[in-house]
Amino acid sequence: MAAHRSGPLKQQNKAHKGGRHRGRGSAQRDGKGRLALKILSKKVRKELSRVDQRHRASQLRKQKKEAVLAEKRQLGSKDGPPHQILVVPLHDRISLPEAFRLLQDKDTGTVHFSEWGSTHSFMLLCPRLKHRWFFTSARPGELHTVLDMAKVADTILFLLDPLEGWDSTGDYCLSCLFAQGLPTYTLAVQGVSGLPPRKQIDARKKLSKTVEKRFPDDKLLLLDTQKEAEMLLRQLANQKQRHLAFRDRRAYLFAHTADFAPSEENNLVGTLKISGYVRGQTLNVNSLLHIIGQGDFQMKQIDAPMDPFPLNPRTTILVSGDAVADMEEDLKVLMKADPDKQESLQTEVIPDPMEGEQTWPTEEELSEANDFLKKSSKVVKKVPKGTSSYQAEWILDEDGESDGEDEYDDMEHEDFIEEESQDEGSGKEEEEEYETMTMGESVRDDLYDDNVDDEAEEKMLEKYKQERLQEMFPDEVDTPRDVAARIRFQKYRGLKSFRTSPWDPKENLPQDYARIFQFQNFTNTRKRLFKEIEEKEVEGAEVGWYVTLHVSEVPSSVYEYFKRGAPLIAFSLLPHEQKMSVLNMVVSRYSGNTEPVKAKEELIFHCGFRRFRASPLFSQHTAGKAVEKFLTADVALVVTIYGPITFPPASVLLFKQNSNGMHSLIATGYLLSVDPDRMVIKRVVLSGHPFKIFTKMAVVRYMFFNREDVLWFKPVELRTKWGRRGHIKEPLGTHGHMKCSFDGKLKSQDTVLMNLYKRVFPKWTYDPYVPEPVPWMKSEISLSVPEVDMK
């Protein structure tokens, strides 16, 4: 009989080391041929020594430093585009012509003035500093002009008042610019030298404290003398550039000159020739061009004329006239559009009426759908300790939401404290005014009533009442007496659980969904496009070239708009960005606006580089996606509209046009996704009152008014405001009374509720043309709204 021998899998207890140092040979002998576990990884990580790690870190720092220096040297140089600076005066007392006079000194460089009227702009060429600047300006009251020009400006120069810094219009303009995304900026103070010498130091200290709220750790420069203007130019030339994501991945151009050639068939449409410097990315003639506020267009060709503002003018060699003409002809056309490669202007899908025909699904398809739901329902999430499974389902995976909400809470708390102090002060002022009242004041009060629009006041009061009722009784509606509830709410359904109940996103879609485009995987498409932009070399006009774009089929109104002095700004579109789809944006209400904003009202959107009008839906930014009737404060909501596809990141600003023609900012946020499958659910709550209460049974009335409705809604679960759950047992009589069973004894003061749900869709109201608003005036900005008596 053979003796038993232990195999290699026998348990080996760890021996006591006894102070001996184990070498590699002894470790291998003790292992007896066992292999270590293999680590499966996609990327092979090579372990570097400490010296190599330091060397690699220094190389990365050096590369980043060289990239920043190369970008700084290219901007404004002879090979790069001019350094475009937007000058924004933030106070009425600031003299813009005086600031431009100091910057246009002939000793600094050569000045070239713009041909076009009201946009005060000029080109400053300074060979001594090897830099060229292009200065433009816009008043804070011209809000859309400021926002559009800030989208393409390399630097914004804010001019401050030495006493107040900025007025209410300037503060409102800063709020909009911060929400859109601020590029590189510089702060300059004008008028300090005009103050008495003793007050200059105090004024600068007081202004620094005021500026710290908006611009912490930023230096204030002076702009009163020629020497200070030269120091300001050096500061502008040496600043590190801040990047805006939506413009770094697209080519864009600010029009210096423009010309229009009407077509032979129609004088209202023709070819628009735009000349300017290419910025951002390489511009390809086959891509589409978006002119802000005007729409999307195709390009015929790109010309490369001589740079009209060279930093170092060169002497030309004299040759015969025919040779010069041939050279100009060869150099003129840079690139012509290829019809086979050119992007299409198709924005909508042409629906096929036979495509809506459906067949009954097979058993295999149903089983595959169930398997897919089981797989997709298992999601791993990071949740706080002690969170239940039900609570974990309502926590979103996105980062940074709570921080934003806390910010808004802090801001509103500060606003509330300021309002209280203002109210106390106003009470004293009213007492003082009452004691010294004269006949002249009563006359002014009578004249004040002449400017009040009674109809607008009634509409606003009705909106306030609806908003307050929605806050007090969310989604509750009265059951109609003249129409059966089963007919009135026939499009609604009951759900056992709003979180886990299945709802097919392709079910009962409206006709407008046949006109939109949808990605199979929007996130992967976006990553692939951005990777191609970084790695793939595109043929076309390089960054810094002065080019002329031939844009076809442009209305003549665009050229007239430019001749009036408005800026003409063009962005190239990424693939698919001209097509219509469903956009979802996360927004928070602007604290300075307290007027109620109802869903499906027409609003003006600034989404990235676009500006358009649409009527949005509001919904909660949670896993439930319940619809909201009003744009509520203190909560981030999701805005859903039909609009052109835009790849995030992109900032979002929402404006509302008032009755006086001005546009007021109501919300700010960012683009969340392009997803037509995101469902927005409307909830309707029917309420009833307990009539007779037993142990766990109760007779409920006033929820329905006929027996057939009770039988129709019998499968839907009931709930109460005090947390009870139940269901309908049977109807009693013919007047809508019903016997209900609950999980506990009902209180007589409790209310019985029934939740019904319906999916809603936005309205197709997209309009790329936004009317010019009335400029904001200092006296017309009102951030306070009177209290409304709900009685």
XYZ file of C-alpha atoms in Angstrom, residues 22-463:
442
model
C 14.835 35.838 3.092
C 16.457 35.971 -0.293
C 14.834 35.476 -3.690
C 16.010 31.839 -3.904
C 14.507 30.850 -0.566
C 11.191 32.513 -1.484
C 11.045 30.550 -4.733
C 11.845 27.273 -2.927
C 9.102 27.888 -0.367
C 6.638 28.669 -3.130
C 7.177 25.189 -4.654
C 6.304 26.255 -8.180
C 3.214 28.340 -7.368
C 2.551 31.297 -9.704
C 1.415 34.739 -8.579
C -1.975 36.087 -9.675
C -1.958 37.926 -12.987
C -3.395 41.454 -12.995
C -5.676 42.004 -15.957
C -5.475 45.569 -17.249
C -6.118 47.261 -20.560
C -3.095 49.547 -20.324
C 0.363 48.224 -19.517
C 1.696 50.517 -16.830
C 5.443 50.703 -16.834
C 6.846 51.329 -13.388
C 9.409 54.107 -13.501
C 12.129 54.813 -11.027
C 11.946 57.935 -8.905
C 14.493 59.724 -11.067
C 12.549 58.884 -14.244
C 9.294 60.056 -12.628
C 10.850 63.413 -11.801
C 12.269 63.680 -15.312
C 8.870 62.922 -16.877
C 7.138 65.475 -14.627
C 9.652 68.164 -15.578
C 9.172 67.360 -19.269
C 5.393 67.711 -18.948
C 5.781 71.045 -17.155
C 8.142 72.250 -19.839
C 5.750 71.201 -22.633
C 2.808 72.993 -20.989
C 4.895 76.109 -20.436
C 6.044 76.107 -24.063
C 2.448 75.650 -25.276
C 1.278 78.642 -23.201
C 4.176 80.781 -24.439
C 3.564 79.766 -28.065
C -0.103 80.692 -27.762
C 0.764 84.021 -26.160
C 3.367 84.806 -28.817
C 1.094 83.877 -31.720
C -1.844 86.020 -30.591
C -1.343 89.494 -31.991
C 1.883 88.650 -33.805
C 2.553 88.973 -37.535
C 1.655 85.311 -38.130
C -1.367 85.131 -35.827
C -4.696 86.962 -35.682
C -4.808 90.436 -34.085
C -5.447 90.555 -30.366
C -9.171 91.366 -30.275
C -10.169 93.437 -27.246
C -13.743 94.320 -26.301
C -13.989 97.551 -24.286
C -17.043 97.655 -21.979
C -17.661 100.788 -19.858
C -19.551 99.727 -16.714
C -20.763 103.187 -15.646
C -22.565 106.099 -17.289
C -19.879 108.586 -16.211
C -17.129 106.793 -18.141
C -16.010 108.533 -21.341
C -15.350 105.928 -24.006
C -13.977 108.431 -26.581
C -11.445 109.636 -24.006
C -10.254 106.082 -23.374
C -9.912 105.441 -27.112
C -8.009 108.719 -27.531
C -5.382 107.558 -25.026
C -5.070 104.159 -26.717
C -4.786 105.701 -30.214
C -1.534 107.537 -29.590
C 0.657 107.828 -32.704
C 3.839 107.357 -30.669
C 2.651 103.870 -29.677
C 1.909 102.674 -33.198
C -0.152 103.070 -36.363
C -3.926 103.387 -36.036
C -6.402 102.188 -38.693
C -10.046 103.138 -38.179
C -12.988 100.924 -39.102
C -15.088 101.707 -42.162
C -18.387 100.914 -40.485
C -20.261 103.446 -38.409
C -21.616 102.929 -34.916
C -19.369 100.120 -33.647
C -16.406 102.232 -32.584
C -13.458 100.029 -33.544
C -9.904 100.517 -34.703
C -6.721 98.530 -35.374
C -3.553 99.453 -33.490
C -0.229 98.234 -34.975
C 2.832 98.498 -32.731
C 6.081 97.220 -34.372
C 8.064 98.211 -31.276
C 6.118 95.753 -29.087
C 5.710 93.310 -32.016
C 1.993 93.246 -31.382
C -1.243 94.366 -33.017
C -4.560 94.973 -31.285
C -8.085 95.239 -32.636
C -10.265 97.310 -30.288
C -14.088 97.135 -30.348
C -16.601 98.533 -27.897
C -20.154 97.936 -26.715
C -22.338 99.593 -24.123
C -23.765 97.411 -21.281
C -27.288 98.466 -22.272
C -26.859 96.730 -25.655
C -26.958 93.343 -23.977
C -27.084 90.972 -26.966
C -24.298 92.892 -28.707
C -22.078 92.606 -25.632
C -22.763 88.873 -25.290
C -22.170 88.175 -28.993
C -18.903 90.103 -29.099
C -17.720 88.496 -25.851
C -18.039 85.101 -27.572
C -15.193 85.991 -29.961
C -13.148 88.510 -27.943
C -9.702 87.446 -26.741
C -9.779 89.949 -23.866
C -12.491 92.105 -22.306
C -11.364 95.480 -20.954
C -13.778 96.678 -18.233
C -13.672 100.426 -17.564
C -14.656 101.289 -13.970
C -15.755 104.489 -12.286
C -13.383 105.619 -9.464
C -16.233 106.252 -6.993
C -18.845 103.536 -7.591
C -17.099 101.040 -9.882
C -20.241 100.112 -11.851
C -23.890 101.108 -11.895
C -26.963 98.836 -11.961
C -26.780 98.378 -15.755
C -23.099 97.428 -15.549
C -23.792 94.986 -12.704
C -26.569 93.350 -14.745
C -24.206 93.091 -17.745
C -21.533 91.447 -15.576
C -24.046 88.857 -14.343
C -24.847 87.892 -17.937
C -21.186 87.728 -18.938
C -20.257 85.545 -15.964
C -23.124 83.169 -16.782
C -22.097 82.914 -20.440
C -18.413 82.367 -19.681
C -15.836 85.089 -19.274
C -12.668 85.080 -21.414
C -9.495 86.871 -20.335
C -10.329 90.252 -18.782
C -8.594 93.351 -17.431
C -9.905 96.051 -15.076
C -9.051 99.710 -15.718
C -10.165 102.756 -13.738
C -10.829 106.041 -15.509
C -10.986 109.410 -13.779
C -8.851 108.907 -10.648
C -6.593 111.840 -11.581
C -9.651 114.124 -11.677
C -10.245 113.626 -7.935
C -8.541 115.781 -5.279
C -5.115 114.357 -4.277
C -6.287 113.563 -0.722
C -9.286 111.551 -1.943
C -7.460 109.510 -4.591
C -6.000 106.952 -2.150
C -9.310 106.564 -0.281
C -11.198 106.158 -3.549
C -8.831 103.413 -4.738
C -9.118 101.524 -1.415
C -12.903 101.748 -1.467
C -13.022 100.660 -5.111
C -10.763 97.677 -4.398
C -13.186 96.448 -1.717
C -16.106 96.838 -4.122
C -14.314 94.998 -6.927
C -13.305 92.084 -4.643
C -16.903 90.795 -4.649
C -16.873 90.200 -8.396
C -13.157 89.974 -9.206
C -11.162 88.613 -6.266
C -7.361 88.928 -6.451
C -7.452 91.078 -9.610
C -5.282 94.143 -10.074
C -6.749 97.549 -10.958
C -4.938 99.555 -13.645
C -5.278 103.284 -14.276
C -6.192 104.878 -17.594
C -5.814 108.640 -17.324
C -2.484 109.436 -18.990
C -0.553 108.302 -22.026
C 2.000 106.460 -19.892
C -0.767 104.514 -18.111
C -2.296 103.620 -21.480
C 1.044 102.168 -22.620
C 1.326 100.125 -19.418
C -2.203 98.861 -20.020
C -1.268 97.735 -23.540
C 1.721 95.816 -22.195
C -0.522 94.141 -19.622
C -3.006 93.149 -22.333
C -0.246 91.709 -24.514
C 1.347 89.591 -21.760
C -1.793 88.163 -20.135
C -2.400 84.428 -20.009
C -5.414 83.545 -22.142
C -8.492 81.872 -20.678
C -10.295 79.395 -22.920
C -14.001 79.005 -23.701
C -14.732 75.384 -24.596
C -17.474 76.032 -27.156
C -15.232 78.233 -29.330
C -11.925 76.359 -29.000
C -13.276 73.399 -30.991
C -14.788 75.472 -33.813
C -13.459 77.986 -36.307
C -14.905 81.472 -35.907
C -14.503 84.851 -37.551
C -15.320 88.471 -36.724
C -16.200 90.374 -39.901
C -14.012 93.428 -40.571
C -15.601 94.163 -43.935
C -18.511 92.718 -45.870
C -19.960 92.971 -49.362
C -23.195 91.705 -50.879
C -23.845 90.534 -54.442
C -27.563 89.863 -55.122
C -28.472 86.881 -57.250
C -29.870 87.285 -60.752
C -33.169 85.621 -59.898
C -33.976 87.388 -56.617
C -32.548 90.656 -55.257
C -33.457 89.745 -51.671
C -31.046 86.780 -51.636
C -27.434 86.674 -52.776
C -23.804 85.962 -51.943
C -22.354 87.616 -48.856
C -18.576 88.164 -48.794
C -17.194 88.320 -45.266
C -13.570 89.271 -44.620
C -11.753 88.669 -41.353
C -9.160 86.639 -39.473
C -9.671 82.913 -38.855
C -9.582 81.970 -35.171
C -10.061 78.842 -33.078
C -9.594 75.995 -35.593
C -8.824 75.498 -39.280
C -11.785 76.605 -41.429
C -12.901 74.159 -44.113
C -15.008 75.434 -47.008
C -17.166 72.281 -47.033
C -18.417 72.818 -43.475
C -21.470 74.936 -42.689
C -21.300 78.475 -41.338
C -23.564 79.843 -38.614
C -24.043 83.627 -38.495
C -25.198 84.552 -34.980
C -28.829 85.612 -35.004
C -29.268 84.903 -38.747
C -29.090 81.121 -39.320
C -26.942 78.460 -41.032
C -25.465 78.823 -44.537
C -23.159 77.096 -47.003
C -19.887 78.521 -48.345
C -18.932 78.616 -52.040
C -15.255 79.388 -51.724
C -12.581 80.933 -49.529
C -10.280 83.640 -50.872
C -6.929 84.651 -49.391
C -6.420 88.377 -50.072
C -3.487 90.380 -48.812
C -3.536 91.182 -45.106
C -4.775 94.813 -44.876
C -3.114 95.315 -41.475
C 0.427 93.845 -41.711
C 2.627 94.389 -38.695
C 5.729 94.940 -40.875
C 4.789 96.207 -44.381
C 7.116 94.818 -47.019
C 8.178 96.532 -50.253
C 6.775 94.829 -53.342
C 8.955 93.970 -56.350
C 7.908 95.799 -59.529
C 7.078 93.449 -62.376
C 4.948 93.720 -65.467
C 1.200 94.273 -65.054
C 0.244 90.928 -66.624
C 2.523 89.017 -64.267
C 1.049 90.810 -61.223
C -2.462 90.019 -62.448
C -1.547 86.337 -62.900
C -0.021 86.174 -59.418
C -3.093 87.758 -57.840
C -5.348 85.380 -59.725
C -3.330 82.374 -58.505
C -3.287 83.574 -54.892
C -6.868 84.764 -54.695
C -8.880 81.543 -54.493
C -7.754 79.451 -51.537
C -10.369 76.703 -51.627
C -13.611 75.941 -53.473
C -16.490 73.881 -52.153
C -16.811 70.273 -53.292
C -20.502 69.326 -53.746
C -19.747 65.694 -52.842
C -18.060 66.586 -49.537
C -20.103 69.642 -48.607
C -22.370 69.424 -45.561
C -26.081 69.531 -46.283
C -28.400 72.235 -44.977
C -31.099 69.672 -44.178
C -32.365 70.402 -40.696
C -35.341 68.044 -40.479
C -36.178 64.492 -41.467
C -38.808 64.181 -44.188
C -41.312 61.842 -42.498
C -42.642 58.800 -44.318
C -46.368 58.287 -43.546
C -45.981 54.505 -43.983
C -43.240 54.348 -41.365
C -45.757 54.634 -38.549
C -47.295 51.256 -39.410
C -46.536 48.808 -36.614
C -46.860 45.049 -36.124
C -47.422 43.050 -32.966
C -44.090 42.039 -31.335
C -43.128 38.355 -31.257
C -42.418 36.340 -28.101
C -38.688 36.412 -28.823
C -38.699 40.224 -29.041
C -40.643 40.485 -25.772
C -38.201 38.139 -23.998
C -35.218 40.106 -25.348
C -36.771 43.333 -24.082
C -37.283 41.840 -20.605
C -33.673 40.608 -20.511
C -32.451 44.053 -21.547
C -34.503 45.724 -18.796
C -33.068 43.330 -16.198
C -29.503 44.056 -17.341
C -29.975 47.823 -17.533
C -31.636 47.966 -14.097
C -28.426 46.865 -12.353
C -26.367 50.019 -11.851
C -23.481 50.527 -9.410
C -23.553 53.893 -7.607
C -21.566 55.626 -4.893
C -23.980 56.705 -2.144
C -23.568 58.040 1.412
C -23.294 55.527 4.214
C -26.646 54.407 5.548
C -28.555 55.172 2.332
C -31.378 52.729 1.587
C -31.848 51.124 -1.825
C -34.928 53.251 -2.476
C -33.054 56.487 -1.673
C -30.096 55.386 -3.804
C -32.311 55.119 -6.894
C -33.097 58.857 -6.699
C -29.455 59.973 -6.439
C -28.017 61.074 -9.778
C -24.512 60.135 -10.893
C -23.625 63.658 -12.031
C -21.118 65.687 -10.031
C -21.210 69.267 -8.942
C -24.961 69.745 -8.514
C -25.040 70.161 -4.766
C -22.244 72.739 -4.899
C -24.180 74.859 -7.352
C -27.361 74.673 -5.278
C -25.488 75.642 -2.105
C -24.082 78.639 -3.955
C -27.532 79.807 -4.915
C -28.788 79.210 -1.364
C -25.985 81.403 0.009
C -26.664 84.107 -2.562
C -30.356 84.143 -1.770
C -29.657 84.250 1.976
C -27.520 87.350 1.421
C -30.227 88.880 -0.774
C -32.796 88.181 1.956
C -30.678 89.941 4.588
C -30.206 92.912 2.255
C -33.950 93.055 1.574
C -34.713 93.085 5.310
C -32.323 95.962 5.875
C -33.806 97.785 2.894
C -37.326 97.222 4.207
C -36.380 98.652 7.623
C -34.783 101.654 5.950
C -37.730 102.103 3.616
C -40.134 102.133 6.565
C -38.227 105.042 8.114
C -38.136 106.825 4.784
C -41.908 106.427 4.396
C -42.472 107.943 7.837
C -40.202 110.841 7.012
C -41.882 111.341 3.622
C -45.297 111.260 5.272
C -44.303 113.978 7.742
C -43.004 116.315 4.991
C -45.623 115.584 2.298
C -46.448 118.451 -0.073
C -48.966 118.952 -2.874
C -46.271 118.423 -5.511
C -45.779 114.788 -4.441
C -49.501 113.988 -4.752
C -49.474 115.389 -8.276
C -46.604 113.056 -9.166
C -48.563 110.129 -7.673
C -51.496 110.944 -9.935
C -49.231 111.069 -12.956
C -47.734 107.709 -11.960
C -51.094 105.993 -12.535
C -51.162 107.177 -16.151
C -48.165 104.943 -16.972
C -49.630 101.789 -15.385
C -51.065 99.189 -17.768
C -54.143 97.777 -15.998
C -54.440 94.782 -18.324
C -50.794 93.788 -17.813
C -51.205 94.203 -14.034
C -54.217 91.852 -14.041
C -52.339 89.211 -16.060
C -49.328 89.405 -13.731
C -51.560 89.120 -10.648
C -53.213 86.016 -12.128
C -49.772 84.485 -12.745
